[in-house]
PDB file of C-alpha atoms in Angstrom:
ATOM      1  CA  MET L   1      48.829  83.633 227.713  1.00  0.00           C
ATOM      2  CA  GLU L   2      49.468  87.246 227.923  1.00  0.00           C
ATOM      3  CA  LYS L   3      51.914  88.389 225.044  1.00  0.00           C
ATOM      4  CA  LYS L   4      54.481  91.380 225.597  1.00  0.00           C
ATOM      5  CA  ILE L   5      53.927  94.092 222.939  1.00  0.00           C
ATOM      6  CA  LEU L   6      56.121  97.070 222.436  1.00  0.00           C
ATOM      7  CA  ILE L   7      55.212  99.929 220.195  1.00  0.00           C
ATOM      8  CA  ILE L   8      58.135 102.179 218.912  1.00  0.00           C
ATOM      9  CA  ALA L   9      56.743 105.727 217.868  1.00  0.00           C
ATOM     10  CA  ALA L  10      58.509 109.182 217.134  1.00  0.00           C
ATOM     11  CA  HIS L  11      56.024 111.298 218.470  1.00  0.00           C
ATOM     12  CA  PRO L  12      53.337 111.666 221.007  1.00  0.00           C
ATOM     13  CA  ASP L  13      50.253 110.307 218.860  1.00  0.00           C
ATOM     14  CA  ASP L  14      51.948 108.511 216.430  1.00  0.00           C
ATOM     15  CA  GLU L  15      51.336 105.501 218.199  1.00  0.00           C
ATOM     16  CA  THR L  16      47.395 105.679 217.947  1.00  0.00           C
ATOM     17  CA  LEU L  17      47.501 106.895 214.371  1.00  0.00           C
ATOM     18  CA  GLY L  18      48.878 104.311 213.542  1.00  0.00           C
ATOM     19  CA  CYS L  19      47.904 101.553 215.380  1.00  0.00           C
ATOM     20  CA  GLY L  20      45.332 102.758 218.297  1.00  0.00           C
ATOM     21  CA  GLY L  21      42.689 100.218 217.500  1.00  0.00           C
ATOM     22  CA  THR L  22      45.390  97.485 217.589  1.00  0.00           C
ATOM     23  CA  ILE L  23      46.646  98.681 220.524  1.00  0.00           C
ATOM     24  CA  ALA L  24      42.953  98.481 222.586  1.00  0.00           C
ATOM     25  CA  ARG L  25      42.401  95.132 220.560  1.00  0.00           C
ATOM     26  CA  HIS L  26      46.094  93.541 222.597  1.00  0.00           C
ATOM     27  CA  THR L  27      44.783  94.808 226.388  1.00  0.00           C
ATOM     28  CA  ALA L  28      41.270  93.750 225.328  1.00  0.00           C
ATOM     29  CA  GLN L  29      42.860  90.294 224.945  1.00  0.00           C
ATOM     30  CA  GLY L  30      45.016  90.728 228.473  1.00  0.00           C
ATOM     31  CA  ASP L  31      48.263  91.486 226.410  1.00  0.00           C
ATOM     32  CA  PHE L  32      50.390  93.584 228.196  1.00  0.00           C
ATOM     33  CA  VAL L  33      51.121  97.052 226.502  1.00  0.00           C
ATOM     34  CA  SER L  34      54.075  98.980 226.522  1.00  0.00           C
ATOM     35  CA  VAL L  35      54.358 102.404 224.467  1.00  0.00           C
ATOM     36  CA  LEU L  36      58.027 104.478 223.926  1.00  0.00           C
ATOM     37  CA  ILE L  37      58.014 107.547 222.466  1.00  0.00           C
ATOM     38  CA  LEU L  38      61.467 108.847 221.262  1.00  0.00           C
ATOM     39  CA  ALA L  39      60.889 111.991 220.065  1.00  0.00           C
ATOM     40  CA  ASP L  40      59.368 114.947 222.333  1.00  0.00           C
ATOM     41  CA  GLY L  41      57.033 116.346 219.683  1.00  0.00           C
ATOM     42  CA  VAL L  42      57.018 119.886 220.192  1.00  0.00           C
ATOM     43  CA  THR L  43      60.465 121.647 219.922  1.00  0.00           C
ATOM     44  CA  ALA L  44      60.420 121.397 215.898  1.00  0.00           C
ATOM     45  CA  ARG L  45      58.027 124.330 215.695  1.00  0.00           C
ATOM     46  CA  SER L  46      60.810 127.260 217.098  1.00  0.00           C
ATOM     47  CA  THR L  47      63.326 128.147 214.875  1.00  0.00           C
ATOM     48  CA  ILE L  48      65.971 126.877 217.999  1.00  0.00           C
ATOM     49  CA  TYR L  49      66.123 124.168 219.792  1.00  0.00           C
ATOM     50  CA  ASN L  50      65.527 124.495 223.319  1.00  0.00           C
ATOM     51  CA  PRO L  51      63.806 122.222 225.304  1.00  0.00           C
ATOM     52  CA  GLU L  52      64.040 124.068 228.562  1.00  0.00           C
ATOM     53  CA  LEU L  53      62.292 127.035 226.460  1.00  0.00           C
ATOM     54  CA  GLU L  54      59.419 124.085 225.525  1.00  0.00           C
ATOM     55  CA  ALA L  55      59.381 122.183 228.847  1.00  0.00           C
ATOM     56  CA  GLU L  56      56.087 122.987 229.594  1.00  0.00           C
ATOM     57  CA  LYS L  57      54.650 121.974 226.552  1.00  0.00           C
ATOM     58  CA  ILE L  58      56.525 118.825 226.559  1.00  0.00           C
ATOM     59  CA  LYS L  59      54.537 117.713 229.835  1.00  0.00           C
ATOM     60  CA  THR L  60      51.493 118.865 228.526  1.00  0.00           C
ATOM     61  CA  ARG L  61      52.288 116.795 225.028  1.00  0.00           C
ATOM     62  CA  GLU L  62      53.374 113.761 227.480  1.00  0.00           C
ATOM     63  CA  ASN L  63      49.949 114.265 229.480  1.00  0.00           C
ATOM     64  CA  ASP L  64      48.203 113.951 226.508  1.00  0.00           C
ATOM     65  CA  ALA L  65      50.020 110.786 225.618  1.00  0.00           C
ATOM     66  CA  ARG L  66      49.515 109.676 229.271  1.00  0.00           C
ATOM     67  CA  LYS L  67      45.414 110.619 228.612  1.00  0.00           C
ATOM     68  CA  ALA L  68      45.703 108.408 225.496  1.00  0.00           C
ATOM     69  CA  MET L  69      46.919 105.255 227.075  1.00  0.00           C
ATOM     70  CA  ASN L  70      45.144 105.264 229.443  1.00  0.00           C
ATOM     71  CA  VAL L  71      41.682 105.238 227.013  1.00  0.00           C
ATOM     72  CA  LEU L  72      43.253 102.497 225.161  1.00  0.00           C
ATOM     73  CA  GLY L  73      44.322 100.011 228.112  1.00  0.00           C
ATOM     74  CA  VAL L  74      47.900 100.698 227.734  1.00  0.00           C
ATOM     75  CA  GLN L  75      49.834  99.573 231.248  1.00  0.00           C
ATOM     76  CA  GLU L  76      52.999 101.258 230.661  1.00  0.00           C
ATOM     77  CA  ILE L  77      54.672 104.498 228.389  1.00  0.00           C
ATOM     78  CA  ASN L  78      57.967 105.901 228.197  1.00  0.00           C
ATOM     79  CA  PHE L  79      59.268 109.243 226.545  1.00  0.00           C
ATOM     80  CA  LEU L  80      63.006 109.449 225.911  1.00  0.00           C
ATOM     81  CA  ARG L  81      62.639 113.095 224.737  1.00  0.00           C
ATOM     82  CA  LEU L  82      65.001 113.380 221.760  1.00  0.00           C
ATOM     83  CA  PRO L  83      65.059 115.999 219.466  1.00  0.00           C
ATOM     84  CA  ASP L  84      61.355 116.542 217.517  1.00  0.00           C
ATOM     85  CA  ASN L  85      62.142 115.893 213.434  1.00  0.00           C
ATOM     86  CA  ARG L  86      65.798 116.755 214.448  1.00  0.00           C
ATOM     87  CA  MET L  87      66.465 112.764 214.661  1.00  0.00           C
ATOM     88  CA  ASP L  88      68.876 112.828 211.971  1.00  0.00           C
ATOM     89  CA  SER L  89      70.864 115.010 214.168  1.00  0.00           C
ATOM     90  CA  LEU L  90      72.083 112.076 216.439  1.00  0.00           C
ATOM     91  CA  PRO L  91      73.628 109.213 215.823  1.00  0.00           C
ATOM     92  CA  LEU L  92      71.702 106.101 214.763  1.00  0.00           C
ATOM     93  CA  LEU L  93      73.792 103.834 217.296  1.00  0.00           C
ATOM     94  CA  GLU L  94      72.544 106.363 219.969  1.00  0.00           C
ATOM     95  CA  ILE L  95      69.183 105.783 218.975  1.00  0.00           C
ATOM     96  CA  THR L  96      69.139 101.888 218.662  1.00  0.00           C
ATOM     97  CA  LYS L  97      71.091 101.394 222.112  1.00  0.00           C
ATOM     98  CA  LYS L  98      67.847 103.247 223.912  1.00  0.00           C
ATOM     99  CA  ILE L  99      65.667 101.454 222.116  1.00  0.00           C
ATOM    100  CA  GLU L 100      67.664  98.312 222.895  1.00  0.00           C
ATOM    101  CA  THR L 101      67.376  98.614 226.634  1.00  0.00           C
ATOM    102  CA  HIS L 102      64.009  99.029 226.178  1.00  0.00           C
ATOM    103  CA  ILE L 103      63.976  95.623 224.286  1.00  0.00           C
ATOM    104  CA  ASP L 104      65.850  93.696 226.961  1.00  0.00           C
ATOM    105  CA  ARG L 105      63.877  94.903 230.035  1.00  0.00           C
ATOM    106  CA  LEU L 106      60.311  94.267 228.630  1.00  0.00           C
ATOM    107  CA  LYS L 107      61.344  90.940 226.381  1.00  0.00           C
ATOM    108  CA  PRO L 108      58.442  91.515 223.845  1.00  0.00           C
ATOM    109  CA  THR L 109      57.276  89.309 221.446  1.00  0.00           C
ATOM    110  CA  ILE L 110      55.833  91.600 219.204  1.00  0.00           C
ATOM    111  CA  ILE L 111      56.743  95.271 218.002  1.00  0.00           C
ATOM    112  CA  TYR L 112      55.046  97.782 216.238  1.00  0.00           C
ATOM    113  CA  THR L 113      56.956 100.850 214.578  1.00  0.00           C
ATOM    114  CA  HIS L 114      56.898 102.919 211.308  1.00  0.00           C
ATOM    115  CA  HIS L 115      57.110 102.233 207.960  1.00  0.00           C
ATOM    116  CA  ALA L 116      60.519 102.791 206.507  1.00  0.00           C
ATOM    117  CA  ASN L 117      59.996 105.778 203.867  1.00  0.00           C
ATOM    118  CA  ASP L 118      57.325 108.307 205.334  1.00  0.00           C
ATOM    119  CA  LEU L 119      58.363 111.896 204.404  1.00  0.00           C
ATOM    120  CA  ASN L 120      59.080 112.436 208.444  1.00  0.00           C
ATOM    121  CA  ILE L 121      62.439 112.277 209.156  1.00  0.00           C
ATOM    122  CA  ASP L 122      61.884 111.067 212.390  1.00  0.00           C
ATOM    123  CA  HIS L 123      59.690 108.259 211.147  1.00  0.00           C
ATOM    124  CA  ARG L 124      62.375 106.823 209.099  1.00  0.00           C
ATOM    125  CA  ILE L 125      64.822 106.755 211.940  1.00  0.00           C
ATOM    126  CA  THR L 126      62.738 104.952 214.662  1.00  0.00           C
ATOM    127  CA  HIS L 127      62.411 102.652 211.609  1.00  0.00           C
ATOM    128  CA  HIS L 128      65.887 102.081 211.007  1.00  0.00           C
ATOM    129  CA  ALA L 129      66.512 101.978 214.561  1.00  0.00           C
ATOM    130  CA  THR L 130      64.163  99.594 215.658  1.00  0.00           C
ATOM    131  CA  LEU L 131      65.208  97.529 212.669  1.00  0.00           C
ATOM    132  CA  THR L 132      68.730  97.647 214.039  1.00  0.00           C
ATOM    133  CA  ALA L 133      67.580  96.815 217.566  1.00  0.00           C
ATOM    134  CA  CYS L 134      66.323  93.644 216.417  1.00  0.00           C
ATOM    135  CA  ARG L 135      69.152  92.088 214.430  1.00  0.00           C
ATOM    136  CA  PRO L 136      67.821  88.626 214.510  1.00  0.00           C
ATOM    137  CA  LYS L 137      69.515  86.636 216.895  1.00  0.00           C
ATOM    138  CA  PRO L 138      69.662  82.981 218.307  1.00  0.00           C
ATOM    139  CA  GLY L 139      67.161  83.429 221.226  1.00  0.00           C
ATOM    140  CA  HIS L 140      66.541  86.784 220.460  1.00  0.00           C
ATOM    141  CA  CYS L 141      62.712  87.493 221.744  1.00  0.00           C
ATOM    142  CA  VAL L 142      61.245  89.850 219.222  1.00  0.00           C
ATOM    143  CA  CYS L 143      59.218  87.229 216.695  1.00  0.00           C
ATOM    144  CA  ALA L 144      57.098  90.054 214.810  1.00  0.00           C
ATOM    145  CA  ILE L 145      57.995  93.179 213.231  1.00  0.00           C
ATOM    146  CA  TYR L 146      55.093  95.410 211.603  1.00  0.00           C
ATOM    147  CA  ALA L 147      55.078  98.904 210.285  1.00  0.00           C
ATOM    148  CA  PHE L 148      52.341 100.794 210.818  1.00  0.00           C
ATOM    149  CA  GLU L 149      51.331 103.743 208.447  1.00  0.00           C
ATOM    150  CA  VAL L 150      50.760 107.323 209.711  1.00  0.00           C
ATOM    151  CA  LEU L 151      48.453 109.920 208.295  1.00  0.00           C
ATOM    152  CA  SER L 152      50.004 113.080 206.994  1.00  0.00           C
ATOM    153  CA  SER L 153      53.225 111.144 206.680  1.00  0.00           C
ATOM    154  CA  THR L 154      53.216 107.570 204.903  1.00  0.00           C
ATOM    155  CA  GLU L 155      50.563 108.833 202.262  1.00  0.00           C
ATOM    156  CA  TRP L 156      52.947 111.809 201.542  1.00  0.00           C
ATOM    157  CA  GLU L 157      56.050 109.526 201.464  1.00  0.00           C
ATOM    158  CA  PRO L 158      58.550 110.512 198.275  1.00  0.00           C
ATOM    159  CA  THR L 159      57.988 108.252 195.255  1.00  0.00           C
ATOM    160  CA  GLY L 160      61.894 107.920 194.805  1.00  0.00           C
ATOM    161  CA  LEU L 161      62.526 107.274 198.182  1.00  0.00           C
ATOM    162  CA  GLY L 162      61.791 103.681 198.372  1.00  0.00           C
ATOM    163  CA  SER L 163      59.481 101.114 198.682  1.00  0.00           C
ATOM    164  CA  THR L 164      55.390 102.770 200.001  1.00  0.00           C
ATOM    165  CA  PHE L 165      53.628 101.333 202.116  1.00  0.00           C
ATOM    166  CA  ASN L 166      51.781  98.211 200.889  1.00  0.00           C
ATOM    167  CA  PRO L 167      49.192  97.019 203.542  1.00  0.00           C
ATOM    168  CA  MET L 168      49.664  93.078 203.986  1.00  0.00           C
ATOM    169  CA  ARG L 169      48.503  92.549 207.305  1.00  0.00           C
ATOM    170  CA  PHE L 170      44.655  93.582 208.452  1.00  0.00           C
ATOM    171  CA  VAL L 171      43.636  94.010 212.035  1.00  0.00           C
ATOM    172  CA  ASP L 172      39.822  94.390 212.628  1.00  0.00           C
ATOM    173  CA  ILE L 173      39.534  96.969 214.871  1.00  0.00           C
ATOM    174  CA  SER L 174      35.545  96.938 214.026  1.00  0.00           C
ATOM    175  CA  SER L 175      35.189  96.927 218.045  1.00  0.00           C
ATOM    176  CA  PHE L 176      37.982  99.179 218.752  1.00  0.00           C
ATOM    177  CA  LEU L 177      37.633 102.375 216.422  1.00  0.00           C
ATOM    178  CA  GLU L 178      35.762 104.213 218.839  1.00  0.00           C
ATOM    179  CA  ALA L 179      38.209 104.342 221.249  1.00  0.00           C
ATOM    180  CA  LYS L 180      41.284 104.931 218.326  1.00  0.00           C
ATOM    181  CA  LYS L 181      39.299 108.285 218.281  1.00  0.00           C
ATOM    182  CA  ILE L 182      38.486 108.976 221.625  1.00  0.00           C
ATOM    183  CA  ALA L 183      42.031 108.508 222.132  1.00  0.00           C
ATOM    184  CA  MET L 184      43.158 110.751 219.465  1.00  0.00           C
ATOM    185  CA  ALA L 185      40.948 113.240 220.589  1.00  0.00           C
ATOM    186  CA  ALA L 186      43.434 113.283 223.886  1.00  0.00           C
ATOM    187  CA  TYR L 187      45.916 114.777 221.628  1.00  0.00           C
ATOM    188  CA  SER L 188      43.894 118.716 220.732  1.00  0.00           C
ATOM    189  CA  GLU L 189      46.374 120.280 219.665  1.00  0.00           C
ATOM    190  CA  GLU L 190      46.424 117.489 216.868  1.00  0.00           C
ATOM    191  CA  ILE L 191      43.172 117.457 215.753  1.00  0.00           C
ATOM    192  CA  ALA L 192      41.728 119.568 212.941  1.00  0.00           C
ATOM    193  CA  PRO L 193      38.480 119.928 210.730  1.00  0.00           C
ATOM    194  CA  PHE L 194      38.172 117.527 208.015  1.00  0.00           C
ATOM    195  CA  PRO L 195      39.561 117.634 205.230  1.00  0.00           C
ATOM    196  CA  ASN L 196      42.544 117.806 207.705  1.00  0.00           C
ATOM    197  CA  PRO L 197      44.089 114.459 207.527  1.00  0.00           C
ATOM    198  CA  ARG L 198      44.169 114.292 210.949  1.00  0.00           C
ATOM    199  CA  SER L 199      40.659 114.874 211.299  1.00  0.00           C
ATOM    200  CA  LEU L 200      38.382 112.496 213.277  1.00  0.00           C
ATOM    201  CA  GLN L 201      36.808 111.734 210.086  1.00  0.00           C
ATOM    202  CA  ALA L 202      39.999 110.981 208.093  1.00  0.00           C
ATOM    203  CA  ILE L 203      40.879 108.880 210.335  1.00  0.00           C
ATOM    204  CA  THR L 204      37.306 107.100 210.668  1.00  0.00           C
ATOM    205  CA  ALA L 205      37.713 106.791 206.653  1.00  0.00           C
ATOM    206  CA  GLN L 206      41.206 105.164 206.544  1.00  0.00           C
ATOM    207  CA  SER L 207      39.728 102.628 209.368  1.00  0.00           C
ATOM    208  CA  ASN L 208      36.944 101.835 207.076  1.00  0.00           C
ATOM    209  CA  LEU L 209      38.738 101.988 203.872  1.00  0.00           C
ATOM    210  CA  ARG L 210      41.318  99.563 205.409  1.00  0.00           C
ATOM    211  CA  GLY L 211      38.523  97.398 206.604  1.00  0.00           C
ATOM    212  CA  ALA L 212      36.675  97.537 203.302  1.00  0.00           C
ATOM    213  CA  GLN L 213      40.096  96.113 201.507  1.00  0.00           C
ATOM    214  CA  ALA L 214      39.640  93.132 203.797  1.00  0.00           C
ATOM    215  CA  GLY L 215      36.355  92.649 204.090  1.00  0.00           C
ATOM    216  CA  LEU L 216      36.024  93.927 207.356  1.00  0.00           C
ATOM    217  CA  LEU L 217      33.826  97.178 208.796  1.00  0.00           C
ATOM    218  CA  ALA L 218      36.985  98.373 210.427  1.00  0.00           C
ATOM    219  CA  ALA L 219      41.003  97.606 209.898  1.00  0.00           C
ATOM    220  CA  GLU L 220      44.408  98.895 210.355  1.00  0.00           C
ATOM    221  CA  SER L 221      46.991  97.909 208.040  1.00  0.00           C
ATOM    222  CA  PHE L 222      50.781  96.658 208.453  1.00  0.00           C
ATOM    223  CA  MET L 223      53.660  95.774 206.365  1.00  0.00           C
ATOM    224  CA  VAL L 224      55.154  92.054 207.380  1.00  0.00           C
ATOM    225  CA  ILE L 225      58.901  93.268 208.473  1.00  0.00           C
ATOM    226  CA  ARG L 226      59.506  89.863 209.858  1.00  0.00           C
ATOM    227  CA  GLU L 227      57.186  87.173 211.156  1.00  0.00           C
ATOM    228  CA  ILE L 228      58.881  84.438 212.859  1.00  0.00           C
ATOM    229  CA  ILE L 229      57.179  81.089 213.860  1.00  0.00           C
TER     230      ILE L 229
END
């Protein structure tokens, strides 16, 4: 039976870094996967926020995301174009309502999103807005919420900020690691030579480590935020 899966990520590339192999596994199993990208992923690189000046770069980044999602078999991707690394300038309610709109339309049963205490402020806000949008109410469609880790953000979380990422759910991506790496390569501006954490070698190493922790060749790991069975 087809499942509806919603990936809620702060920036284009977070979805692939966090759960690209899991996405590919879902689509291979016949599940419908929708990806929602909240921030533009570009405008933080300028000193002044002016998305009109960065319009071509934003478009290029979104095209990279579409290419990556084609590799993973994703049926739908949407972009909200919120200010990159400035999501704390927006009311949480505004972000929450935008997420609610997509949940109400798609009716997903499973959501993947960021860990609550990543170093990146947009990641943290995405997590809290997602949980707010998924407040448990009778008849709510979402039965499971899983938090993923993102290289160069989750492992750098401040120790005093809150709970650290403690994986408790492992998804076997042994057959999908190559697809994850090909998808990530679509983000050419984000890939860097090893030992940069966003190198293909580091992505492979992380997948192998998480796999070894569960007796697998390669895995992606998640924190279980909510599961209703």
